[in-house]
Short mmCIF file of N, CA, C and O in Angstrom, two decimals:
data_model
loop_
_atom_site.label_atom_id
_atom_site.label_comp_id
_atom_site.label_asym_id
_atom_site.label_seq_id
_atom_site.Cartn_x
_atom_site.Cartn_y
_atom_site.Cartn_z
N MET A 1 175.40 47.86 111.38
CA MET A 1 176.10 47.64 110.29
C MET A 1 175.30 47.51 109.06
O MET A 1 174.17 46.88 109.18
N ILE A 2 175.52 48.08 107.96
CA ILE A 2 174.71 47.85 106.77
C ILE A 2 174.83 46.55 106.08
O ILE A 2 175.78 45.77 105.91
N GLN A 3 173.52 46.13 105.71
CA GLN A 3 173.44 44.76 105.06
C GLN A 3 173.36 44.72 103.49
O GLN A 3 172.70 45.94 103.13
N LEU A 4 174.07 43.98 102.87
CA LEU A 4 173.86 44.08 101.41
C LEU A 4 172.50 43.46 101.04
O LEU A 4 172.01 42.35 101.80
N ARG A 5 171.78 44.08 99.97
CA ARG A 5 170.72 43.65 99.51
C ARG A 5 170.76 42.07 98.86
O ARG A 5 171.88 41.84 98.27
N PRO A 6 169.77 41.51 99.02
CA PRO A 6 169.82 40.09 98.42
C PRO A 6 170.38 39.90 96.70
O PRO A 6 170.99 39.08 96.40
N GLU A 7 169.95 41.19 96.30
CA GLU A 7 170.13 40.87 94.75
C GLU A 7 171.79 41.28 94.59
O GLU A 7 172.22 40.78 93.76
N VAL A 8 172.28 42.15 95.30
CA VAL A 8 173.93 42.31 95.52
C VAL A 8 174.54 41.04 95.64
O VAL A 8 175.50 40.61 95.11
N GLN A 9 174.08 40.08 96.68
CA GLN A 9 174.54 39.18 97.08
C GLN A 9 174.55 38.30 95.98
O GLN A 9 175.48 37.35 95.58
N GLU A 10 173.42 38.14 95.26
CA GLU A 10 173.44 37.01 94.31
C GLU A 10 174.23 37.54 92.90
O GLU A 10 174.84 36.63 92.33
N LEU A 11 174.20 38.69 92.83
CA LEU A 11 174.98 39.29 91.56
C LEU A 11 176.55 38.71 92.01
O LEU A 11 177.42 38.40 90.87
N ASN A 12 176.73 39.18 93.21
CA ASN A 12 178.25 38.74 93.51
C ASN A 12 178.61 37.44 93.35
O ASN A 12 179.76 36.95 92.91
N ARG A 13 177.71 36.36 93.88
CA ARG A 13 177.77 35.00 93.51
C ARG A 13 177.88 34.73 92.06
O ARG A 13 178.76 33.66 91.83
N MET A 14 177.25 35.21 91.29
CA MET A 14 177.14 34.84 89.81
C MET A 14 178.53 35.14 89.26
O MET A 14 179.03 34.32 88.55
N TYR A 15 179.29 36.47 89.43
CA TYR A 15 180.17 37.05 88.99
C TYR A 15 181.53 35.97 89.72
O TYR A 15 182.38 35.69 88.82
N LYS A 16 181.39 35.59 90.82
CA LYS A 16 182.33 34.66 91.45
C LYS A 16 182.23 33.31 90.67
O LYS A 16 183.43 32.70 90.78
N ALA A 17 181.15 32.54 90.57
CA ALA A 17 180.92 31.65 89.92
C ALA A 17 181.60 31.46 88.37
O ALA A 17 182.27 30.36 88.13
N MET A 18 181.49 32.64 87.45
CA MET A 18 182.16 32.59 86.40
C MET A 18 183.63 32.64 86.69
O MET A 18 184.34 32.08 86.01
N ASP A 19 184.11 33.50 87.75
CA ASP A 19 185.43 33.72 87.89
C ASP A 19 186.02 32.15 88.30
O ASP A 19 187.19 31.75 87.72
N GLU A 20 185.30 31.32 89.35
CA GLU A 20 185.79 30.30 89.43
C GLU A 20 186.06 29.06 88.28
O GLU A 20 186.92 28.23 88.28
N THR A 21 185.02 29.41 87.45
CA THR A 21 185.06 28.35 86.16
C THR A 21 186.37 28.84 85.46
O THR A 21 187.03 27.80 84.88
N TYR A 22 186.60 30.25 84.98
CA TYR A 22 187.80 29.97 84.28
C TYR A 22 189.28 29.81 85.23
O TYR A 22 190.17 29.36 84.60
N HIS A 23 188.99 29.94 86.78
CA HIS A 23 190.02 29.68 87.49
C HIS A 23 190.40 28.12 87.12
O HIS A 23 191.54 27.60 87.14
N ALA A 24 189.37 27.38 87.13
CA ALA A 24 189.37 25.84 87.25
C ALA A 24 189.95 25.50 85.62
O ALA A 24 191.01 24.54 85.59
N ILE A 25 189.75 26.58 84.67
CA ILE A 25 190.17 25.93 83.25
C ILE A 25 191.74 26.26 83.30
O ILE A 25 192.57 25.50 83.01
N ALA A 26 192.14 27.48 83.92
CA ALA A 26 193.44 27.86 84.04
C ALA A 26 194.25 26.96 84.82
O ALA A 26 195.43 26.20 84.31
N VAL A 27 193.74 26.47 85.79
CA VAL A 27 194.75 25.22 86.66
C VAL A 27 194.95 24.06 85.88
O VAL A 27 195.78 23.49 85.95
N ARG A 28 193.73 23.81 85.32
CA ARG A 28 193.76 22.42 84.32
C ARG A 28 195.04 22.40 83.34
O ARG A 28 195.62 21.64 82.82
N ALA A 29 195.20 23.70 82.86
CA ALA A 29 195.79 24.11 81.84
C ALA A 29 197.44 24.57 82.17
O ALA A 29 198.24 24.73 81.55
N GLY A 30 197.60 24.43 83.52
CA GLY A 30 198.92 24.46 84.11
C GLY A 30 199.23 25.95 83.97
O GLY A 30 200.52 26.42 84.02
N LEU A 31 198.35 26.91 84.11
CA LEU A 31 198.53 28.44 84.30
C LEU A 31 197.79 29.22 85.35
O LEU A 31 196.80 28.79 85.95
N SER A 32 198.38 30.29 85.53
CA SER A 32 197.79 31.09 86.83
C SER A 32 196.63 31.67 86.17
O SER A 32 196.53 31.79 84.94
N ASP A 33 195.80 32.58 86.78
CA ASP A 33 194.70 33.02 86.41
C ASP A 33 195.18 34.18 85.40
O ASP A 33 194.53 34.63 84.29
N SER A 34 196.17 35.12 85.96
CA SER A 34 196.66 36.16 84.83
C SER A 34 197.29 35.85 83.73
O SER A 34 197.22 36.11 82.63
N GLY A 35 197.95 34.36 83.94
CA GLY A 35 198.43 33.92 82.69
C GLY A 35 197.46 33.42 81.43
O GLY A 35 197.68 33.48 80.65
N PHE A 36 196.45 32.80 82.12
CA PHE A 36 195.16 32.38 81.37
C PHE A 36 194.64 33.90 80.41
O PHE A 36 194.29 33.71 79.39
N LEU A 37 194.62 34.73 81.56
CA LEU A 37 194.11 36.21 80.83
C LEU A 37 195.04 36.60 79.80
O LEU A 37 194.37 37.24 78.83
N ILE A 38 196.00 36.51 80.07
CA ILE A 38 197.23 37.11 78.96
C ILE A 38 197.07 36.11 77.58
O ILE A 38 196.84 36.91 76.56
N LEU A 39 197.08 35.09 77.61
CA LEU A 39 196.80 34.15 76.46
C LEU A 39 195.38 34.11 75.99
O LEU A 39 195.16 34.57 74.67
N TYR A 40 194.48 34.26 76.77
CA TYR A 40 192.97 34.89 76.27
C TYR A 40 193.15 36.18 75.59
O TYR A 40 192.43 36.39 74.36
N ALA A 41 193.62 36.96 76.12
CA ALA A 41 193.78 38.66 75.36
C ALA A 41 194.41 38.34 74.10
O ALA A 41 194.10 38.84 73.19
N LEU A 42 195.66 37.55 73.90
CA LEU A 42 196.16 37.32 72.44
C LEU A 42 195.35 36.61 71.84
O LEU A 42 195.30 37.07 70.47
N ALA A 43 194.66 35.75 72.26
CA ALA A 43 193.53 35.25 71.37
C ALA A 43 192.51 36.04 70.82
O ALA A 43 192.16 36.01 69.46
N GLU A 44 192.19 36.85 71.55
CA GLU A 44 190.77 37.91 71.24
C GLU A 44 191.43 39.22 70.53
O GLU A 44 190.88 39.54 69.48
N LEU A 45 192.49 39.72 71.04
CA LEU A 45 193.13 40.91 70.55
C LEU A 45 193.95 40.87 69.26
O LEU A 45 194.19 41.82 68.59
N GLY A 46 194.54 39.65 69.39
CA GLY A 46 195.66 39.41 68.11
C GLY A 46 196.94 39.43 68.56
O GLY A 46 197.42 40.12 69.55
N ASP A 47 197.78 38.62 68.27
CA ASP A 47 199.23 38.22 68.35
C ASP A 47 199.95 39.58 67.86
O ASP A 47 199.64 40.31 67.19
N GLY A 48 200.78 40.08 68.82
CA GLY A 48 201.41 41.24 68.73
C GLY A 48 200.60 42.41 69.26
O GLY A 48 201.22 43.60 69.14
N CYS A 49 199.76 42.14 70.13
CA CYS A 49 199.24 43.48 70.74
C CYS A 49 199.92 44.00 71.72
O CYS A 49 201.06 43.31 72.34
N ALA A 50 199.83 45.21 72.27
CA ALA A 50 200.54 45.66 73.23
C ALA A 50 200.06 45.58 74.54
O ALA A 50 199.00 45.14 74.91
N GLN A 51 201.25 45.47 75.49
CA GLN A 51 200.89 45.14 76.93
C GLN A 51 199.94 45.98 77.52
O GLN A 51 199.12 45.43 78.28
N ARG A 52 199.88 47.42 77.19
CA ARG A 52 198.98 48.39 77.71
C ARG A 52 197.66 48.15 77.41
O ARG A 52 196.67 48.17 78.14
N ASP A 53 197.49 47.44 76.14
CA ASP A 53 196.13 47.27 75.56
C ASP A 53 195.45 46.00 76.32
O ASP A 53 194.45 45.81 76.64
N ILE A 54 196.40 45.15 76.71
CA ILE A 54 195.64 43.91 77.60
C ILE A 54 195.27 44.21 78.78
O ILE A 54 194.34 44.00 79.24
N ALA A 55 195.96 45.27 79.60
CA ALA A 55 195.77 45.79 80.88
C ALA A 55 194.36 46.54 80.62
O ALA A 55 193.44 46.39 81.48
N GLN A 56 194.25 47.41 79.56
CA GLN A 56 193.17 48.32 79.52
C GLN A 56 191.84 47.47 79.07
O GLN A 56 190.75 47.77 79.68
N HIS A 57 192.02 46.64 78.14
CA HIS A 57 191.06 45.32 77.56
C HIS A 57 190.33 44.80 78.84
O HIS A 57 189.19 44.59 78.84
N PHE A 58 191.20 44.36 79.58
CA PHE A 58 190.62 43.33 80.77
C PHE A 58 190.58 43.88 82.16
O PHE A 58 190.56 43.24 82.98
N TYR A 59 190.90 45.45 82.21
CA TYR A 59 190.72 46.02 83.54
C TYR A 59 192.10 45.45 84.51
O TYR A 59 191.46 45.27 85.77
N ALA A 60 192.97 45.12 84.11
CA ALA A 60 194.07 44.47 84.90
C ALA A 60 195.04 45.65 85.20
O ALA A 60 195.21 46.35 84.15
N SER A 61 195.81 45.29 86.36
CA SER A 61 196.84 46.38 86.93
C SER A 61 197.99 46.03 85.54
O SER A 61 198.05 44.92 85.20
N LYS A 62 198.80 47.04 85.21
CA LYS A 62 199.83 46.93 84.38
C LYS A 62 201.11 46.13 85.12
O LYS A 62 201.57 45.28 84.57
N GLN A 63 201.18 46.01 86.45
CA GLN A 63 202.00 45.12 86.95
C GLN A 63 201.70 43.92 87.01
O GLN A 63 202.51 42.96 86.86
N THR A 64 200.28 43.45 87.12
CA THR A 64 200.04 42.14 87.06
C THR A 64 200.25 41.41 85.76
O THR A 64 200.91 40.35 85.49
N ILE A 65 199.74 42.24 84.54
CA ILE A 65 199.93 42.02 83.34
C ILE A 65 201.61 41.70 83.00
O ILE A 65 201.88 40.70 82.56
N HIS A 66 202.58 42.74 83.46
CA HIS A 66 203.93 42.76 83.24
C HIS A 66 204.40 41.35 83.92
O HIS A 66 205.20 40.62 83.34
N SER A 67 204.01 41.02 85.15
CA SER A 67 204.41 39.89 85.59
C SER A 67 204.19 38.66 85.17
O SER A 67 205.00 37.60 85.09
N SER A 68 202.74 38.72 84.75
CA SER A 68 202.45 37.40 84.10
C SER A 68 202.76 37.01 82.70
O SER A 68 203.31 35.92 82.20
N ILE A 69 203.25 38.18 81.94
CA ILE A 69 204.03 37.90 80.87
C ILE A 69 205.33 37.54 81.02
O ILE A 69 205.88 36.71 80.11
N LYS A 70 205.97 38.20 82.25
CA LYS A 70 207.47 37.54 82.44
C LYS A 70 207.22 35.78 82.72
O LYS A 70 208.20 35.26 82.16
N ALA A 71 206.30 35.53 83.40
CA ALA A 71 206.19 34.09 83.42
C ALA A 71 205.94 33.34 82.21
O ALA A 71 206.51 32.42 82.09
N LEU A 72 205.13 33.83 81.47
CA LEU A 72 204.62 33.13 80.25
C LEU A 72 206.02 33.09 79.25
O LEU A 72 206.20 32.17 78.48
N GLU A 73 206.82 34.21 79.22
CA GLU A 73 207.68 34.22 78.63
C GLU A 73 208.81 33.16 79.10
O GLU A 73 209.61 32.53 78.35
N LYS A 74 209.27 32.85 80.30
CA LYS A 74 209.78 31.98 80.81
C LYS A 74 209.59 30.52 80.52
O LYS A 74 210.15 29.54 80.36
N LYS A 75 208.25 30.25 80.34
CA LYS A 75 207.66 28.96 79.92
C LYS A 75 207.62 28.96 78.42
O LYS A 75 207.36 27.74 78.05
N GLY A 76 208.28 29.86 77.79
CA GLY A 76 208.28 29.72 76.20
C GLY A 76 206.94 29.94 75.44
O GLY A 76 207.25 29.77 74.23
N TYR A 77 206.06 30.62 76.06
CA TYR A 77 204.66 30.76 75.25
C TYR A 77 204.78 31.83 74.37
O TYR A 77 204.16 32.35 73.57
N LEU A 78 205.65 33.04 74.84
CA LEU A 78 205.75 34.39 74.45
C LEU A 78 207.00 35.15 74.29
O LEU A 78 207.93 34.56 75.07
N THR A 79 206.96 35.93 73.42
CA THR A 79 208.33 37.12 73.27
C THR A 79 207.96 38.33 73.37
O THR A 79 206.91 38.65 72.95
N VAL A 80 208.78 39.09 74.04
CA VAL A 80 208.35 40.65 74.08
C VAL A 80 209.31 41.25 73.20
O VAL A 80 210.25 41.40 73.24
N GLU A 81 208.75 42.42 72.46
CA GLU A 81 209.44 43.20 71.55
C GLU A 81 208.97 44.56 72.20
O GLU A 81 208.11 44.87 72.16
N HIS A 82 210.31 45.15 72.33
CA HIS A 82 210.42 46.67 72.96
C HIS A 82 210.21 47.62 71.57
O HIS A 82 210.82 47.51 70.58
N GLY A 83 209.11 48.41 71.52
CA GLY A 83 209.00 49.38 70.70
C GLY A 83 209.17 50.66 71.35
O GLY A 83 209.95 50.97 72.06
N ALA A 84 208.55 51.86 70.58
CA ALA A 84 208.74 53.16 70.67
C ALA A 84 208.14 53.60 71.95
O ALA A 84 207.06 52.90 72.55
N ARG A 85 208.73 54.42 72.46
CA ARG A 85 208.28 55.05 74.28
C ARG A 85 207.54 53.88 75.14
O ARG A 85 206.51 53.86 75.59
N ARG A 86 208.54 53.06 75.15
CA ARG A 86 208.32 51.97 76.35
C ARG A 86 207.32 51.01 75.92
O ARG A 86 206.81 50.19 76.62
N GLU A 87 206.63 51.06 74.64
CA GLU A 87 205.69 50.22 74.40
C GLU A 87 206.19 48.70 74.00
O GLU A 87 207.32 48.72 73.54
N ARG A 88 205.43 47.77 74.70
CA ARG A 88 205.90 46.39 74.68
C ARG A 88 204.87 45.59 73.87
O ARG A 88 203.70 45.43 74.55
N GLN A 89 205.24 44.95 72.79
CA GLN A 89 204.34 44.31 71.78
C GLN A 89 204.73 42.72 72.14
O GLN A 89 205.83 42.29 72.59
N ILE A 90 203.41 42.22 72.50
CA ILE A 90 203.62 40.57 72.88
C ILE A 90 203.16 39.86 71.71
O ILE A 90 202.15 40.14 71.07
N HIS A 91 204.06 38.69 71.54
CA HIS A 91 204.19 37.72 70.33
C HIS A 91 204.02 36.36 71.02
O HIS A 91 204.83 36.14 71.86
N LEU A 92 203.33 35.62 70.36
CA LEU A 92 203.15 34.13 70.76
C LEU A 92 204.20 33.28 70.06
O LEU A 92 204.77 33.66 68.88
N THR A 93 204.91 32.49 70.98
CA THR A 93 205.82 31.46 70.07
C THR A 93 204.97 30.45 69.62
O THR A 93 203.80 30.55 69.89
N PRO A 94 205.70 29.42 68.77
CA PRO A 94 204.90 28.37 68.27
C PRO A 94 204.47 27.50 69.69
O PRO A 94 203.15 27.02 69.38
N ALA A 95 204.83 27.46 70.68
CA ALA A 95 204.35 26.76 71.84
C ALA A 95 203.30 27.49 72.42
O ALA A 95 202.30 26.92 72.87
N GLY A 96 203.10 28.84 72.38
CA GLY A 96 202.20 29.77 72.72
C GLY A 96 200.90 29.55 72.13
O GLY A 96 199.95 29.47 72.62
N ARG A 97 201.40 29.41 70.53
CA ARG A 97 200.19 29.15 69.52
C ARG A 97 199.77 27.79 69.86
O ARG A 97 198.02 27.66 69.99
N GLN A 98 200.14 26.95 70.20
CA GLN A 98 199.96 25.57 70.38
C GLN A 98 198.98 25.58 71.71
O GLN A 98 197.85 24.80 71.93
N LYS A 99 199.40 26.16 72.73
CA LYS A 99 198.63 26.20 74.09
C LYS A 99 197.39 26.89 73.78
O LYS A 99 196.40 26.63 74.54
N ILE A 100 197.20 28.05 72.99
CA ILE A 100 196.07 28.75 72.71
C ILE A 100 195.11 27.72 71.89
O ILE A 100 193.82 27.35 72.20
N GLU A 101 195.59 26.92 71.05
CA GLU A 101 195.14 25.80 70.11
C GLU A 101 194.32 24.81 71.22
O GLU A 101 193.06 24.36 71.27
N ASP A 102 195.11 24.48 72.17
CA ASP A 102 194.71 23.43 73.12
C ASP A 102 193.76 23.69 74.18
O ASP A 102 193.01 23.10 74.67
N VAL A 103 194.23 25.10 74.67
CA VAL A 103 193.15 25.42 75.72
C VAL A 103 192.28 26.27 75.38
O VAL A 103 190.92 26.27 75.90
N LEU A 104 192.32 27.49 74.77
CA LEU A 104 191.52 28.50 74.46
C LEU A 104 190.53 28.12 73.33
O LEU A 104 189.25 28.76 73.37
N ASP A 105 190.84 27.60 72.56
CA ASP A 105 190.16 27.18 71.16
C ASP A 105 188.78 26.69 71.70
O ASP A 105 187.85 27.00 71.55
N PRO A 106 189.00 25.45 72.71
CA PRO A 106 187.86 24.75 73.27
C PRO A 106 187.01 25.46 74.05
O PRO A 106 185.85 25.48 74.05
N VAL A 107 187.77 26.75 74.80
CA VAL A 107 186.90 27.56 75.77
C VAL A 107 186.08 28.40 74.86
O VAL A 107 185.13 28.64 75.03
N PHE A 108 186.60 28.86 73.81
CA PHE A 108 185.91 29.84 72.88
C PHE A 108 184.61 29.24 72.10
O PHE A 108 183.80 29.76 72.14
N GLN A 109 185.06 28.02 71.68
CA GLN A 109 183.96 27.22 71.11
C GLN A 109 182.65 27.06 72.10
O GLN A 109 181.53 27.28 71.97
N GLN A 110 183.10 26.78 73.60
CA GLN A 110 182.24 26.49 74.25
C GLN A 110 181.45 27.87 74.92
O GLN A 110 180.09 27.81 75.11
N GLU A 111 181.92 28.81 74.89
CA GLU A 111 181.53 30.16 75.20
C GLU A 111 180.41 30.45 73.86
O GLU A 111 179.57 31.15 74.31
N ASN A 112 180.93 30.36 72.87
CA ASN A 112 179.89 30.53 71.77
C ASN A 112 178.73 29.70 71.66
O ASN A 112 177.58 30.05 71.24
N GLN A 113 178.99 28.66 72.32
CA GLN A 113 177.82 27.57 72.56
C GLN A 113 176.71 28.18 73.32
O GLN A 113 175.64 28.19 73.41
N VAL A 114 177.36 28.63 74.35
CA VAL A 114 176.39 29.50 75.71
C VAL A 114 175.46 30.22 74.80
O VAL A 114 174.20 30.41 75.23
N ILE A 115 176.15 31.35 74.09
CA ILE A 115 175.68 32.20 73.51
C ILE A 115 174.36 31.82 72.58
O ILE A 115 173.14 32.27 72.47
N ALA A 116 174.68 30.75 71.97
CA ALA A 116 173.93 30.11 70.75
C ALA A 116 172.59 29.60 71.32
O ALA A 116 171.71 29.38 70.71
N GLU A 117 172.85 29.23 72.76
CA GLU A 117 171.58 28.43 73.39
C GLU A 117 170.55 29.53 73.91
O GLU A 117 169.61 29.29 74.46
N MET A 118 170.82 30.85 73.72
CA MET A 118 170.13 31.89 74.12
C MET A 118 169.45 32.60 72.89
O MET A 118 170.42 32.62 71.71
N THR A 119 168.32 33.17 72.75
CA THR A 119 167.97 33.87 71.87
C THR A 119 168.61 35.32 71.64
O THR A 119 169.04 35.57 72.64
N GLN A 120 168.41 35.73 70.43
CA GLN A 120 169.08 37.22 70.26
C GLN A 120 168.55 37.96 71.08
O GLN A 120 169.33 38.95 71.43
N GLU A 121 167.33 38.11 71.17
CA GLU A 121 166.67 39.06 72.22
C GLU A 121 167.18 38.79 73.78
O GLU A 121 167.35 40.05 74.30
N GLU A 122 167.42 37.49 74.01
CA GLU A 122 167.65 37.32 75.38
C GLU A 122 169.13 37.76 75.60
O GLU A 122 169.63 38.25 76.76
N MET A 123 170.01 37.59 74.61
CA MET A 123 171.47 38.08 74.61
C MET A 123 171.38 39.39 74.69
O MET A 123 172.31 39.96 75.46
N GLN A 124 170.63 40.25 73.91
CA GLN A 124 170.82 41.60 73.81
C GLN A 124 170.21 42.14 75.16
O GLN A 124 170.93 43.03 75.47
N THR A 125 169.24 41.62 75.73
CA THR A 125 168.76 42.03 77.07
C THR A 125 169.99 42.00 77.98
O THR A 125 170.05 43.01 78.82
N LEU A 126 170.74 40.66 78.13
CA LEU A 126 171.66 40.58 78.72
C LEU A 126 172.88 41.53 78.75
O LEU A 126 173.34 41.98 79.86
N LEU A 127 172.99 41.64 77.50
CA LEU A 127 174.22 42.77 77.29
C LEU A 127 173.86 44.04 77.92
O LEU A 127 174.62 44.76 78.46
N ASP A 128 172.51 44.51 77.45
CA ASP A 128 172.04 45.93 77.76
C ASP A 128 172.16 46.13 79.25
O ASP A 128 172.83 47.03 79.81
N LEU A 129 171.53 45.09 80.25
CA LEU A 129 171.32 45.23 81.42
C LEU A 129 172.77 45.35 82.06
O LEU A 129 172.98 45.92 83.21
N ASN A 130 173.63 44.37 81.77
CA ASN A 130 174.83 44.13 82.49
C ASN A 130 175.64 45.41 82.11
O ASN A 130 176.45 46.05 83.01
N ARG A 131 175.57 46.12 80.86
CA ARG A 131 176.58 47.32 80.49
C ARG A 131 175.90 48.37 81.43
O ARG A 131 176.59 49.28 81.91
N LYS A 132 174.82 48.71 81.68
CA LYS A 132 174.00 49.32 82.50
C LYS A 132 174.54 49.29 83.98
O LYS A 132 174.94 50.31 84.65
N TYR A 133 174.59 48.14 84.30
CA TYR A 133 174.93 47.74 85.82
C TYR A 133 176.32 48.16 85.99
O TYR A 133 176.42 48.92 86.69
N VAL A 134 177.28 47.73 85.27
CA VAL A 134 178.42 48.05 85.33
C VAL A 134 178.73 49.61 85.18
O VAL A 134 179.58 50.18 86.03
N THR A 135 178.06 50.38 84.11
CA THR A 135 178.23 51.76 84.17
C THR A 135 177.88 52.56 85.63
O THR A 135 178.53 53.38 86.19
N ILE A 136 176.60 51.96 86.06
CA ILE A 136 176.18 52.53 87.36
C ILE A 136 177.37 52.11 88.60
O ILE A 136 177.59 52.86 89.33
N HIS A 137 177.54 51.09 88.66
CA HIS A 137 178.29 50.35 89.54
C HIS A 137 179.71 51.32 89.91
O HIS A 137 180.32 51.73 90.70
N GLN A 138 180.44 51.61 88.50
CA GLN A 138 181.75 52.21 88.26
C GLN A 138 181.27 53.70 88.77
O GLN A 138 182.23 54.19 89.51
N ARG A 139 180.18 54.43 88.33
CA ARG A 139 179.78 55.75 88.90
C ARG A 139 179.56 55.74 90.36
O ARG A 139 180.20 56.65 91.04
N VAL A 140 178.99 54.98 90.84
CA VAL A 140 178.71 54.85 92.42
C VAL A 140 179.56 54.71 93.37
O VAL A 140 180.06 55.47 94.20
N LEU A 141 180.71 53.50 92.90
CA LEU A 141 181.91 53.21 93.70
C LEU A 141 183.09 54.11 93.24
O LEU A 141 183.96 53.95 93.89
N GLY A 142 182.85 55.05 92.23
CA GLY A 142 183.74 56.02 92.13
C GLY A 142 185.10 55.24 90.98
O GLY A 142 186.39 55.97 91.20
N CYS A 143 185.14 54.19 90.49
CA CYS A 143 185.90 53.70 89.58
C CYS A 143 185.72 53.49 88.00
O CYS A 143 184.66 52.72 88.07
N ARG A 144 186.58 54.06 87.36
CA ARG A 144 186.27 53.99 86.09
C ARG A 144 187.54 53.25 85.38
O ARG A 144 188.52 53.43 86.00
N LYS A 145 187.38 52.72 84.05
CA LYS A 145 188.50 52.29 83.40
C LYS A 145 189.55 53.42 83.26
O LYS A 145 189.34 54.67 82.83
N GLY A 146 190.73 53.02 83.77
CA GLY A 146 191.91 53.87 83.48
C GLY A 146 192.14 54.89 84.77
O GLY A 146 192.97 55.54 84.83
N GLU A 147 191.19 54.59 85.92
CA GLU A 147 191.54 55.53 87.26
C GLU A 147 192.16 54.75 88.10
O GLU A 147 192.20 53.55 88.27
#
């Protein structure tokens, strides 16, 4: 059996650690991981973005996004507006805007703090190397955005 190189194992652990951080935040906020992702996307991409844009931006399946939107709609955080050609625009309700203020604003502030604690050169190197790793990873494993 082929063994993973230690570097691959360490990268996998780091990515999993980051996932676990966001999972813990979602649980504390009373959200599923995908529900947290939807609110994060709306905070990042803007109120009224398309369901398709959320799925593409965060590499999530359309089905997962659709199910999570339905759940958040039931909780009163969002509304869905049907547009042309089955396009679905996602809008925050006042409760949804409050949830973003309560949950995501502190997260965004903390994420910005993480970046601020690195030099510009360190941050650029991290971004460049991660971008390169992801590009090679997608090519070698045969998976690219939209496939």
